[in-house]
PDB file of C-alpha atoms in Angstrom:
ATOM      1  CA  UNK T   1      -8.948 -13.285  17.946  1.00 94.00           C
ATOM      2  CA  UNK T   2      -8.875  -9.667  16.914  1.00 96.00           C
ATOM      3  CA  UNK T   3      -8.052  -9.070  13.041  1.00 94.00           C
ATOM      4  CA  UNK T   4      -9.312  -7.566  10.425  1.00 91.00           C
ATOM      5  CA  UNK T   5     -11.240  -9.650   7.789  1.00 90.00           C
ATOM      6  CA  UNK T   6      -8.936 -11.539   5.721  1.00 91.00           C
ATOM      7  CA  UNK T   7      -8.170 -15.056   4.320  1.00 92.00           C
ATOM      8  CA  UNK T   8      -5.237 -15.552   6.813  1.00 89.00           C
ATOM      9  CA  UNK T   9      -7.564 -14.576   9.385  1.00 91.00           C
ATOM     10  CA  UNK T  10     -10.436 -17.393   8.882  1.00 93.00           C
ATOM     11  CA  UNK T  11      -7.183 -19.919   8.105  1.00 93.00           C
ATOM     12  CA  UNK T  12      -5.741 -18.898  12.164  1.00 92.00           C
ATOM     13  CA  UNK T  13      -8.802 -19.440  13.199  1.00 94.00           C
ATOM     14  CA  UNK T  14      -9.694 -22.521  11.306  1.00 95.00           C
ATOM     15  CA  UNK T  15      -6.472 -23.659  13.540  1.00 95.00           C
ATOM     16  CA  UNK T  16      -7.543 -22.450  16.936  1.00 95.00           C
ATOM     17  CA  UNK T  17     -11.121 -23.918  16.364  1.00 96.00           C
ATOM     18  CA  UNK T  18      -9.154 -27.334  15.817  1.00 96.00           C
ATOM     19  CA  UNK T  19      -6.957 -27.353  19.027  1.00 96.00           C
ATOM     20  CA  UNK T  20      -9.480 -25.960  20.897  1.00 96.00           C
ATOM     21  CA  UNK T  21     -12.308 -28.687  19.613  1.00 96.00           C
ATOM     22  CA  UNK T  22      -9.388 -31.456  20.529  1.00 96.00           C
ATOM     23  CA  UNK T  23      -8.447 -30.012  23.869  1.00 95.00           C
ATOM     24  CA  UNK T  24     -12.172 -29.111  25.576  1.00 95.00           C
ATOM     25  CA  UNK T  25     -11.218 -25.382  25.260  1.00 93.00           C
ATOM     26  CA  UNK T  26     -14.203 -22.952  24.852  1.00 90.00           C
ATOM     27  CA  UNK T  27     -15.115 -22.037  21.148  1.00 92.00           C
ATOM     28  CA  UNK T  28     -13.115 -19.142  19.258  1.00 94.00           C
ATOM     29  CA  UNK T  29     -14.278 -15.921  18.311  1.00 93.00           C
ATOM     30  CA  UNK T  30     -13.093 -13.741  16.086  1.00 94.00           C
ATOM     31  CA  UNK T  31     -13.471  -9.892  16.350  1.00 96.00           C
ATOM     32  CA  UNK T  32     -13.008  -7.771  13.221  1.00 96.00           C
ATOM     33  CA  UNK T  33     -10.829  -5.251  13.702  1.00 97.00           C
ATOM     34  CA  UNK T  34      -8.886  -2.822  11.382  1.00 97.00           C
ATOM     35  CA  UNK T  35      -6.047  -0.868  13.303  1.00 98.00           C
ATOM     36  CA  UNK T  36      -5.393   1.695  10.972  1.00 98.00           C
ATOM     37  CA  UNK T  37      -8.771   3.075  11.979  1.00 98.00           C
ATOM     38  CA  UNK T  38     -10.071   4.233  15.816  1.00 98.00           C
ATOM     39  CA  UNK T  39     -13.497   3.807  14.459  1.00 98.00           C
ATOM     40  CA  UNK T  40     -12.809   0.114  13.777  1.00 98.00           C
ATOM     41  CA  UNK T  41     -11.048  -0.468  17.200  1.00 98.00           C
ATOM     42  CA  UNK T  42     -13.740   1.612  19.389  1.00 98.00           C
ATOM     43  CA  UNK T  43     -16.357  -0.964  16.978  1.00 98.00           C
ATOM     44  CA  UNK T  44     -14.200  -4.185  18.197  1.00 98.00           C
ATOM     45  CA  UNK T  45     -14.081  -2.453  21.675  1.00 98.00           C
ATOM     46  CA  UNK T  46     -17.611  -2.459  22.344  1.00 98.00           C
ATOM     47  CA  UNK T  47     -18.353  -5.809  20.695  1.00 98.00           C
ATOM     48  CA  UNK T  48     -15.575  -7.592  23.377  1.00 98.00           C
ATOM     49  CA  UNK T  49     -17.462  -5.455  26.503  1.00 98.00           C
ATOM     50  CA  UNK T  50     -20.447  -7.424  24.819  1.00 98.00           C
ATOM     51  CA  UNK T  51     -19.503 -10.789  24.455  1.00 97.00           C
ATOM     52  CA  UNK T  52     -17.118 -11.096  27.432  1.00 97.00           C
ATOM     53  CA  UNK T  53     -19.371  -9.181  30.324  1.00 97.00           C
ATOM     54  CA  UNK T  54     -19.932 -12.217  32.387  1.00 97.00           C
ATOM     55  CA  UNK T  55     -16.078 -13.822  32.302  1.00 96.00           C
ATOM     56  CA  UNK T  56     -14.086 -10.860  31.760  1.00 98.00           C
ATOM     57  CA  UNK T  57     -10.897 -11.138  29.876  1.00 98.00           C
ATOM     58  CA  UNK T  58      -7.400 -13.232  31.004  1.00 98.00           C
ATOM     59  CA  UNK T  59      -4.831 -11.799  28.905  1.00 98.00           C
ATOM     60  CA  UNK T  60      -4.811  -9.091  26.078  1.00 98.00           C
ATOM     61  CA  UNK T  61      -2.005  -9.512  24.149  1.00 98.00           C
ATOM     62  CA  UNK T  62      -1.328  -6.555  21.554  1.00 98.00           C
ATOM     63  CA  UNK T  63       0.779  -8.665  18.603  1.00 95.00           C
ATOM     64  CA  UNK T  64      -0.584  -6.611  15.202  1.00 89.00           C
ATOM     65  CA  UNK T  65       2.289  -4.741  13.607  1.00 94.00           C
ATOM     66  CA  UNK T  66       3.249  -3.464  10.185  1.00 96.00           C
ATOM     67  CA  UNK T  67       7.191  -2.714   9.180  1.00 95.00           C
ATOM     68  CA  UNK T  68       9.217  -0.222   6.873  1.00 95.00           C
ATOM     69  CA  UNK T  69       5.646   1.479   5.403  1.00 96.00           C
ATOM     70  CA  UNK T  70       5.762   5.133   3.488  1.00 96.00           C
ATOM     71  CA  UNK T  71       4.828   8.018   5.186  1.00 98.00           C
ATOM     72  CA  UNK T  72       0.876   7.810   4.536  1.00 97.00           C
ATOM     73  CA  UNK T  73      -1.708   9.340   7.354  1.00 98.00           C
ATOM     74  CA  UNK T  74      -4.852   6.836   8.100  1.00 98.00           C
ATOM     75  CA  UNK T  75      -8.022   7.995   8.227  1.00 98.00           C
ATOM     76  CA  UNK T  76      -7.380   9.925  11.587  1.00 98.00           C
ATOM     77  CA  UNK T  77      -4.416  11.613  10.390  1.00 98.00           C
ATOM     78  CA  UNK T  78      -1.725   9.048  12.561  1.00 98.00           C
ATOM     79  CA  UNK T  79       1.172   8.028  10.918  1.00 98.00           C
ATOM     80  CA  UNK T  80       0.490   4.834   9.836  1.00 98.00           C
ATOM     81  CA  UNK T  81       2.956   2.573  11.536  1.00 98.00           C
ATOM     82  CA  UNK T  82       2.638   4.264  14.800  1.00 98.00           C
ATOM     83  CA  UNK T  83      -1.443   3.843  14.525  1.00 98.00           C
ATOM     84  CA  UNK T  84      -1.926   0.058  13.671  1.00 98.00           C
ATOM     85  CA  UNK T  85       1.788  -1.032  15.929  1.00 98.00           C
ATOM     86  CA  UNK T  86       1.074   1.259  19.089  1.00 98.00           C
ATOM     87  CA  UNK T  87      -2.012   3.899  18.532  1.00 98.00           C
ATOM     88  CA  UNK T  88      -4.662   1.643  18.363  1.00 98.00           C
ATOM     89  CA  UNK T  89      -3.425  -0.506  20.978  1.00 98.00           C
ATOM     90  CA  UNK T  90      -3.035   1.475  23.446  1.00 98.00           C
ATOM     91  CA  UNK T  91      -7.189   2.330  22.298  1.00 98.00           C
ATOM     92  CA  UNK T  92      -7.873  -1.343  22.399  1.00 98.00           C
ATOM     93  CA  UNK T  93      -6.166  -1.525  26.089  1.00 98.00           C
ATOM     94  CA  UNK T  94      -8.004   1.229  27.745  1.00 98.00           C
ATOM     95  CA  UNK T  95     -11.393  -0.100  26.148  1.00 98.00           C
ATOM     96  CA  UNK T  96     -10.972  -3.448  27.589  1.00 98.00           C
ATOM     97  CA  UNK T  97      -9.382  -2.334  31.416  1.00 98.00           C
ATOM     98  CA  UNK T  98     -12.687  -2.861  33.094  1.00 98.00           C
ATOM     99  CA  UNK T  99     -13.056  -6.463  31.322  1.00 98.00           C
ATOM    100  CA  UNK T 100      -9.324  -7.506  32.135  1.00 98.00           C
ATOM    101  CA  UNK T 101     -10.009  -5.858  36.120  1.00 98.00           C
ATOM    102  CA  UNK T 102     -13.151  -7.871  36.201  1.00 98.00           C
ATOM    103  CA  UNK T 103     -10.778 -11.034  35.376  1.00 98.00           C
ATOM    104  CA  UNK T 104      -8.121 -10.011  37.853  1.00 98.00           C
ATOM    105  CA  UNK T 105     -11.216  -9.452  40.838  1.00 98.00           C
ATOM    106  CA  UNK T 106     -11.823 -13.081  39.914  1.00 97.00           C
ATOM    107  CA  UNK T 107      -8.922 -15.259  39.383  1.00 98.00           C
ATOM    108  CA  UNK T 108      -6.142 -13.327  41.359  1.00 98.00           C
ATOM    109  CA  UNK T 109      -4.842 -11.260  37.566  1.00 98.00           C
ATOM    110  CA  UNK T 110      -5.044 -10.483  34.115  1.00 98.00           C
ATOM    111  CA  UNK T 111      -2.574  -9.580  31.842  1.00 98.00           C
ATOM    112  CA  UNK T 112      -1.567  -6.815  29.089  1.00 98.00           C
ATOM    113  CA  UNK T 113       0.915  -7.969  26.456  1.00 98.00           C
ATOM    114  CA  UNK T 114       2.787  -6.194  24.427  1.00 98.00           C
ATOM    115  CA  UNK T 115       5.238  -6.477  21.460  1.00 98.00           C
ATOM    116  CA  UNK T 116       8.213  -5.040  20.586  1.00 98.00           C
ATOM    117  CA  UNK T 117      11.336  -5.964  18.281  1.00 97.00           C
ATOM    118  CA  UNK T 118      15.043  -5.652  18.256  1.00 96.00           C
ATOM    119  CA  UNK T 119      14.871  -2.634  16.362  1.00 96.00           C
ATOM    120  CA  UNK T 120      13.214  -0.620  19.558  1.00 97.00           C
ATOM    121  CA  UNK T 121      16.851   0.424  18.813  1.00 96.00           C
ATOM    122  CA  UNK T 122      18.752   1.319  15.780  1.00 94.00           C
ATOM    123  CA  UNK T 123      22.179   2.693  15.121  1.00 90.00           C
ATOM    124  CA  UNK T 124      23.030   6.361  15.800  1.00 86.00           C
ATOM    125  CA  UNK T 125      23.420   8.687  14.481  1.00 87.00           C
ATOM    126  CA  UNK T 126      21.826   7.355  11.351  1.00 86.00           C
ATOM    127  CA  UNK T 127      18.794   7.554  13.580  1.00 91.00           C
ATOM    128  CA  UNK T 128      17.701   8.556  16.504  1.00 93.00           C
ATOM    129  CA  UNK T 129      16.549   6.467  19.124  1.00 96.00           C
ATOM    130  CA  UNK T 130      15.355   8.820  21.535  1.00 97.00           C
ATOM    131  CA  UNK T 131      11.255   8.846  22.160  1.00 98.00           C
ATOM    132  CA  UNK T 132       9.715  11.595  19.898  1.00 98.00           C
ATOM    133  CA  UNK T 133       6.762  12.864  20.215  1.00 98.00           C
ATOM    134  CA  UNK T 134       6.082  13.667  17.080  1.00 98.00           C
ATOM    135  CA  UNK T 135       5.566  10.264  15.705  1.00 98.00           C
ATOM    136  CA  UNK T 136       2.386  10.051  17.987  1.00 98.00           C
ATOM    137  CA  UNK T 137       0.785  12.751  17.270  1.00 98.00           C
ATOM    138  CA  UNK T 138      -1.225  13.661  14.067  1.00 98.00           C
ATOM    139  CA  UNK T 139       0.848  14.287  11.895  1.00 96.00           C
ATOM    140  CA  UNK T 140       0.878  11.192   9.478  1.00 98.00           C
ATOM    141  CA  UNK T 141       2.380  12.054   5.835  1.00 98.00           C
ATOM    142  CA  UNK T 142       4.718  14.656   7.072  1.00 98.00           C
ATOM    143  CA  UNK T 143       7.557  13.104   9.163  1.00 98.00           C
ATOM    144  CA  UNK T 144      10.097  12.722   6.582  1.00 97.00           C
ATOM    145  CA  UNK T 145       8.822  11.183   3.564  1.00 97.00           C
ATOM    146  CA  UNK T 146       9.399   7.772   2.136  1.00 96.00           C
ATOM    147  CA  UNK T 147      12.190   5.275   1.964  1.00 94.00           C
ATOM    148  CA  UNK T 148      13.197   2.254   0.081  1.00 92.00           C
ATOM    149  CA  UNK T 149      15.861   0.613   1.836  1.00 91.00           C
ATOM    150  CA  UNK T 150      15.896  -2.413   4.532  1.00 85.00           C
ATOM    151  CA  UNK T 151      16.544  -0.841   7.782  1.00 87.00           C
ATOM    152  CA  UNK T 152      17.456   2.502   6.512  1.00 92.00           C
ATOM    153  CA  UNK T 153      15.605   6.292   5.964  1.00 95.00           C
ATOM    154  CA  UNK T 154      12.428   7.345   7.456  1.00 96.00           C
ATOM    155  CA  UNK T 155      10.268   4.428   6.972  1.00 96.00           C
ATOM    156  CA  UNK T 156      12.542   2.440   9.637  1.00 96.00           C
ATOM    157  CA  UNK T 157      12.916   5.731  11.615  1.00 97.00           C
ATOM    158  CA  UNK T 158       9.159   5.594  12.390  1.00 97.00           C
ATOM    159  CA  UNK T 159       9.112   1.981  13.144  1.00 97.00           C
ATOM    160  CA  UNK T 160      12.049   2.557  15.389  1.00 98.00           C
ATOM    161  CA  UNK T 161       9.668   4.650  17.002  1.00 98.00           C
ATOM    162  CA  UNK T 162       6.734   2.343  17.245  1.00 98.00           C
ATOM    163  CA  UNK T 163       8.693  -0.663  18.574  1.00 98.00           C
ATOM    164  CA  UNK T 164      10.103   1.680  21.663  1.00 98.00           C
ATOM    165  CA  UNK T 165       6.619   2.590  22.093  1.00 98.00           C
ATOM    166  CA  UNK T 166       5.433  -0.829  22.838  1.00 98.00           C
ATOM    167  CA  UNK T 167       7.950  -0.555  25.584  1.00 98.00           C
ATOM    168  CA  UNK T 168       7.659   2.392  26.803  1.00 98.00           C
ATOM    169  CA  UNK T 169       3.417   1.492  26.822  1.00 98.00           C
ATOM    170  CA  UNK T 170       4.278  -1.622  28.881  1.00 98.00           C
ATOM    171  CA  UNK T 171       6.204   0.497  31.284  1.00 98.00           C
ATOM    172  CA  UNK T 172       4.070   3.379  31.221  1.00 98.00           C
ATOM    173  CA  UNK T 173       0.624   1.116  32.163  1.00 98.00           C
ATOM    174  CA  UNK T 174       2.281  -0.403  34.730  1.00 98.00           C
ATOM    175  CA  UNK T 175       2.993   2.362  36.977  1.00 98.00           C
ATOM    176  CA  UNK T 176       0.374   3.307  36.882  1.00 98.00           C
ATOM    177  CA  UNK T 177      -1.794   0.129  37.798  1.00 98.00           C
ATOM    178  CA  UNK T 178       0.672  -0.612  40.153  1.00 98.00           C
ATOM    179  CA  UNK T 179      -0.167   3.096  41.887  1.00 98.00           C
ATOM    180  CA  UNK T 180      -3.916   2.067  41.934  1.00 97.00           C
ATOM    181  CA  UNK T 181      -3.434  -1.651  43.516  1.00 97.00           C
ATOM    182  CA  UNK T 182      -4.745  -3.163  40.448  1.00 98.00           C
ATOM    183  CA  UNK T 183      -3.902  -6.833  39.962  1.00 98.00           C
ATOM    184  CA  UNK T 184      -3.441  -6.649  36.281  1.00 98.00           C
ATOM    185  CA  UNK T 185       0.036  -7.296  35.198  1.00 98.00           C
ATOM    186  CA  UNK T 186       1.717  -5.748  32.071  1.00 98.00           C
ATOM    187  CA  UNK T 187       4.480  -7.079  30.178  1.00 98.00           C
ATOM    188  CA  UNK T 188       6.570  -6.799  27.000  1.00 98.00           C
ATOM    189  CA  UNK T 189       8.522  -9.086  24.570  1.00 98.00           C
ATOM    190  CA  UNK T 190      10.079  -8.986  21.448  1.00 98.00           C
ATOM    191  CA  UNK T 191      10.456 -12.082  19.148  1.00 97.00           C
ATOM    192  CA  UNK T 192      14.354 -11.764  17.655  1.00 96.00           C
ATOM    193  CA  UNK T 193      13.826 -12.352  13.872  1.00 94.00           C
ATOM    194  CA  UNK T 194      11.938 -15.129  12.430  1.00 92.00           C
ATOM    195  CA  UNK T 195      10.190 -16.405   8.854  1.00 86.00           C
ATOM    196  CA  UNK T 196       7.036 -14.080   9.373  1.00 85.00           C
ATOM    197  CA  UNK T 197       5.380 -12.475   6.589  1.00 81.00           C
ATOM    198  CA  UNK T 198       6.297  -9.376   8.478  1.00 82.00           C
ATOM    199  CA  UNK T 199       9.244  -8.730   6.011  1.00 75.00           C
ATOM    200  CA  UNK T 200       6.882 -10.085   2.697  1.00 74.00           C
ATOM    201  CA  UNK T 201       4.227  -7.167   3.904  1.00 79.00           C
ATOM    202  CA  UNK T 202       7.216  -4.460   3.834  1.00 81.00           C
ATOM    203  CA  UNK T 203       8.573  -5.862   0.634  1.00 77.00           C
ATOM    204  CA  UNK T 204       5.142  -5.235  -1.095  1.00 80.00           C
ATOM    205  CA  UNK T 205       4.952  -1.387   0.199  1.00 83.00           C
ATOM    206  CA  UNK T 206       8.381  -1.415  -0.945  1.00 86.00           C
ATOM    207  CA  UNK T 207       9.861  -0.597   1.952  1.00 85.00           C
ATOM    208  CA  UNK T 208      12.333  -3.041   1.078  1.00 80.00           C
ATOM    209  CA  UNK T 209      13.256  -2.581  -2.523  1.00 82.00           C
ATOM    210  CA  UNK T 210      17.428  -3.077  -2.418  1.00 75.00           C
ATOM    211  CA  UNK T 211      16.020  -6.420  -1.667  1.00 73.00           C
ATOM    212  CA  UNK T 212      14.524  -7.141  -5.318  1.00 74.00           C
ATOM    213  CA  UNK T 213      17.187  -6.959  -7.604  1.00 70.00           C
ATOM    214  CA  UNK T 214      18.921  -9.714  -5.184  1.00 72.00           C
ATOM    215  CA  UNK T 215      18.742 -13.332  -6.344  1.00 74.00           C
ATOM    216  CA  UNK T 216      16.629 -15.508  -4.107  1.00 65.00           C
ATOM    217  CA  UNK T 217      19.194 -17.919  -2.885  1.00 68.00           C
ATOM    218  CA  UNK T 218      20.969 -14.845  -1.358  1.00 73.00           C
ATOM    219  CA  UNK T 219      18.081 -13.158   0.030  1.00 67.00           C
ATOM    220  CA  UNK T 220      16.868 -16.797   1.518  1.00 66.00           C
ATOM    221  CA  UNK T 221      20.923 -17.337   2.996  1.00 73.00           C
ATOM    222  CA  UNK T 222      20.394 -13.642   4.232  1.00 72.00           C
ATOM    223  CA  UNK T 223      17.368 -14.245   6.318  1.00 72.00           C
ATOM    224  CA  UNK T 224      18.238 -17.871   7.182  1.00 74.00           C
ATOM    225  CA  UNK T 225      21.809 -16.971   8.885  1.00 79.00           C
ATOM    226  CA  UNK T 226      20.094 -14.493  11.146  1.00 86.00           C
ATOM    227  CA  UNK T 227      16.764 -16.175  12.024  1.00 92.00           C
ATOM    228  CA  UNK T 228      15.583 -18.525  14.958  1.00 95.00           C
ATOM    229  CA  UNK T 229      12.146 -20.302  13.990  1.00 93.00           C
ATOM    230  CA  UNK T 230       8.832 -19.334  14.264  1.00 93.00           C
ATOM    231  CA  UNK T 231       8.172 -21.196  17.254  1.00 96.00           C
ATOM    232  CA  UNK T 232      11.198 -20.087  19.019  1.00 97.00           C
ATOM    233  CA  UNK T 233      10.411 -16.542  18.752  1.00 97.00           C
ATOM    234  CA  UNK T 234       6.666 -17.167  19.917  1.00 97.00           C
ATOM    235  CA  UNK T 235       8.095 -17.744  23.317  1.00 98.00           C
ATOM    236  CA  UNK T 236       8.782 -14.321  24.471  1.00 98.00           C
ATOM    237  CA  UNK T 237       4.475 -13.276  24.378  1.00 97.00           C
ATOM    238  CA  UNK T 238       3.954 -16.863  25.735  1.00 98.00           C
ATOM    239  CA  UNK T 239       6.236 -16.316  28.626  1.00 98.00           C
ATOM    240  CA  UNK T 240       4.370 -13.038  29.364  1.00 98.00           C
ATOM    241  CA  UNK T 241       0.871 -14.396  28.654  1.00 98.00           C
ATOM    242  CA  UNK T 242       1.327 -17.968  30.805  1.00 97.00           C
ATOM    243  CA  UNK T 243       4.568 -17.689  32.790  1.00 98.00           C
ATOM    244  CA  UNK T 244       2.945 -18.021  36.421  1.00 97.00           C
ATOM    245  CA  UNK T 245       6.605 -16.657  37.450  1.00 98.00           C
ATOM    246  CA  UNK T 246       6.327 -13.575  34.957  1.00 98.00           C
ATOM    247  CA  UNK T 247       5.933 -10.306  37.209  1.00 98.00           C
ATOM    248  CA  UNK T 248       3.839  -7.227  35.860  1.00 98.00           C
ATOM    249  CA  UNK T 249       6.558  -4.579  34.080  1.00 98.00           C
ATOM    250  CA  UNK T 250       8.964  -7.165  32.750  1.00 98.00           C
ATOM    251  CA  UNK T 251      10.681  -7.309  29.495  1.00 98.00           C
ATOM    252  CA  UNK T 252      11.705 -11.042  27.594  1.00 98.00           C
ATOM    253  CA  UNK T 253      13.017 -12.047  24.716  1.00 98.00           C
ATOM    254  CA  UNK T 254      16.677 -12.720  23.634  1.00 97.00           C
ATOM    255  CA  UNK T 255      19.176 -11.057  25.187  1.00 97.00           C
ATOM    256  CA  UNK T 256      21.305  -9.270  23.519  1.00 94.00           C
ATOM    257  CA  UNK T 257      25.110  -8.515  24.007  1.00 93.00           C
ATOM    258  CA  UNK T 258      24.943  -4.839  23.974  1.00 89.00           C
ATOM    259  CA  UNK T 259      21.312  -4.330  26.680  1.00 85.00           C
ATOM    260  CA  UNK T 260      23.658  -1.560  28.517  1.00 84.00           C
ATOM    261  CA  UNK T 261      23.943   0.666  25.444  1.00 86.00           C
ATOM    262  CA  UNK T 262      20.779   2.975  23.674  1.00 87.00           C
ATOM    263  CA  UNK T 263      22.764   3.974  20.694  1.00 87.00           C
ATOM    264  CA  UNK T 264      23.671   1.067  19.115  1.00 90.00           C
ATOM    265  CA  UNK T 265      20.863  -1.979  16.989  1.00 94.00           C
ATOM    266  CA  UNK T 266      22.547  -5.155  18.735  1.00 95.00           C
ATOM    267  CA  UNK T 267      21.819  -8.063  15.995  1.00 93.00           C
ATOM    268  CA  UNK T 268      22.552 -10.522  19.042  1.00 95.00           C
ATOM    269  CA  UNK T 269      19.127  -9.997  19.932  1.00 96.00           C
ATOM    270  CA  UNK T 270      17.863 -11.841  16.609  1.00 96.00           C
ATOM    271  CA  UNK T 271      17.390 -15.254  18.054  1.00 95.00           C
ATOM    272  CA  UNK T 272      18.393 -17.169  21.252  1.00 96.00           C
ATOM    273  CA  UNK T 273      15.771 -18.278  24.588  1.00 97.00           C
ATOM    274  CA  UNK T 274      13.097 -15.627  25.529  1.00 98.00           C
ATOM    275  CA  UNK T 275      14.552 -14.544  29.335  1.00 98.00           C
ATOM    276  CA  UNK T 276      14.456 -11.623  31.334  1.00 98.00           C
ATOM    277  CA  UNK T 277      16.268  -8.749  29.753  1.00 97.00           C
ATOM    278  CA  UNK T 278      17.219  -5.721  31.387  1.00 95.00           C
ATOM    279  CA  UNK T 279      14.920  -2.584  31.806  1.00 96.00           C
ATOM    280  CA  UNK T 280      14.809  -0.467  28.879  1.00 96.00           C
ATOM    281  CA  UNK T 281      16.687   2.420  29.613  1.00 95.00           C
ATOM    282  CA  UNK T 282      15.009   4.750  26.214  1.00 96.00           C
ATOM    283  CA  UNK T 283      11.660   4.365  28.653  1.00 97.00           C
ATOM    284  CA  UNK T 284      12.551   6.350  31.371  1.00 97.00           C
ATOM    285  CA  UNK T 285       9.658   8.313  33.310  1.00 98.00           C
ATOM    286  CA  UNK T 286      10.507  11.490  30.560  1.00 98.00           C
ATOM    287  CA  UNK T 287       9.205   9.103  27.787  1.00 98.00           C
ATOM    288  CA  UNK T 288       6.587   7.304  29.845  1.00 98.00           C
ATOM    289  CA  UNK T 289       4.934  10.864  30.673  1.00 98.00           C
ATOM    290  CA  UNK T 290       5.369  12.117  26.955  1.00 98.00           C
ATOM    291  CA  UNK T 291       4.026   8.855  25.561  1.00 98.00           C
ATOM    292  CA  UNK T 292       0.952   8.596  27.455  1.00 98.00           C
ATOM    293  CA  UNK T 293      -0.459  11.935  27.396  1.00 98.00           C
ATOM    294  CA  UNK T 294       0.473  11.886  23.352  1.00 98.00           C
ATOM    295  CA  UNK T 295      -1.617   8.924  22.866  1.00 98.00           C
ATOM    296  CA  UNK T 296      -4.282   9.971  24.720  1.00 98.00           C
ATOM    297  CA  UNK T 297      -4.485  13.009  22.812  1.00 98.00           C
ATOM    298  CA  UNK T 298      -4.091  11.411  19.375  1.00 98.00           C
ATOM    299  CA  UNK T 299      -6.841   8.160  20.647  1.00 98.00           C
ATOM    300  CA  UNK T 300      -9.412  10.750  22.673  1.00 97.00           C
ATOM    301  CA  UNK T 301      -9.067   7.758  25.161  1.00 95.00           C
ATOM    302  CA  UNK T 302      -9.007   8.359  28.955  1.00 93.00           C
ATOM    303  CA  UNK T 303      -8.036   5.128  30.866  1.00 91.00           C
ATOM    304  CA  UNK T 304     -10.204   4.108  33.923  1.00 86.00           C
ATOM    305  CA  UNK T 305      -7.474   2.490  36.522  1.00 85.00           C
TER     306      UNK T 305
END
């Protein structure tokens, strides 16, 4: 496990520990890890090369996100959604390639997972949906200020932008493995909507504040009416980390009724089976190219495929 130090940290792995204890599985670790810093993730970086130089590494899969945060720069001067949901991981990725080919060389492949959301697309022309560049590039605390309403404004704008990214990563990394021979599969998801403490962390940076004056029953009836369960939505990173039938460049997760249109937020998407959805068609080889040499600039990482 990669997280930073925290109580729900040591609880998850507490839990691991357990089934892994009961099932014969090898012992936990936990890296610390802060996202919101490329100091923290080069740190966790070095410490995986350490402890995993004689097995390698399976499956990465890139779950971390925040949702509906101000318009605050980290320490590196990233926005600070697009740092700790695609920034960092795509930091992370490139540190561990030689572990995950070294894993692949091995046991036939390894896997890069990452995670996306239904709102990869929101409705125009509210907001656009369209890659920008921007978002990726150092310019945190100046891309439109701050927002205080559930899905609307600039703090959803950015996160808009950080859940295509994800997509347009998994797209991106594939290509290009796929160019080089490499066994190493890459693959996206995105969970519908379930009972995370996602929304609770974007209520307390009051992302979410038309939300507070509402009385609990109707926020709870809210939620409840458009959520599958926790377990349910785990399936979509579970496909892509275990699915022996799961090909390298594939997208699951509910499927929506609207995959054919990139204008429009299709709330069909919010629960149902994880399955193959359609390619993305906001990740085209314009926003693949634009992505990846943005994040390289903004990471100072160069991947070794």
């Amino acid at each position: 496990m990669v997280n930073r130090p925290s109580a729900r940290a040591d609880a998850a792995l507490d839990k691991v520990r357990a089934v892994a204890a009961a099932s014969g599985a090898p012992e936990p670790m936990l890296v610390h890890c802060d996202l919101m810093s490329f100091k923290s993730v080069r740190e966790a970086g070095l410490k995986l090369q350490s402890e995993l130089a004689a097995s390698g590494l399976d499956a990465l899969c890139n779950n971390a996100g925040i949702m509906g945060f101000g318009d605050i720069a980290t320490e590196d001067g990233c926005d600070i959604q697009m740092q700790t949901n695609h920034l960092s991981h795509f930091l992370l990725t490139g540190l561990c390639m030689q572990l995950l080919q070294q894993a692949a060389d091995v046991r036939g492949e390894a896997r890069v997972v990452n995670h996306s959301s239904a709102t990869r697309k929101m409705n125009e022309p509210e907001m656009s949906n369209a890659l920008d560049a921007k978002y990726l590039g150092k310019n945190g605390g100046n891309l439109g200020g701050t927002s205080h309403k559930m899905f609307k404004g600039a703090n959803f704008q950015r996160y808009q932008q950080t859940k295509l990214a994800n997509v347009i990563f998994t797209y991106a990394l594939h290509d290009k493995l796929q160019a080089s021979g490499s066994k190493i599969k890459v693959l996206v998801a995105h969970p519908g909507v379930a009972p995370t403490d996602l929304a609770v962390g974007t209520i307390h940076a009051g992302g979410m504040n038309d939300l507070k004056g509402m009385p609990t029953c109707i926020v709870n009836q809210i939620f409840k009416s458009t959520m599958h369960s926790k377990e349910d939505a785990t399936m979509g990173i579970l496909r892509c980390c275990c699915d022996p039938k799961a090909n390298s460049g594939e997208f699951y997760g509910p499927v929506g009724k609207k995959e054919h249109l990139t204008n429009k937020h299709d709330s069909s998407e919010y629960k149902g089976k994880a399955e193959l959805k359609k390619e993305e068609a906001l990740a085209d080889k314009a926003a693949r190219d634009a992505l990846w040499a943005a994040s390289e600039a903004s990471t100072g990482e160069q991947f070794t495929l």
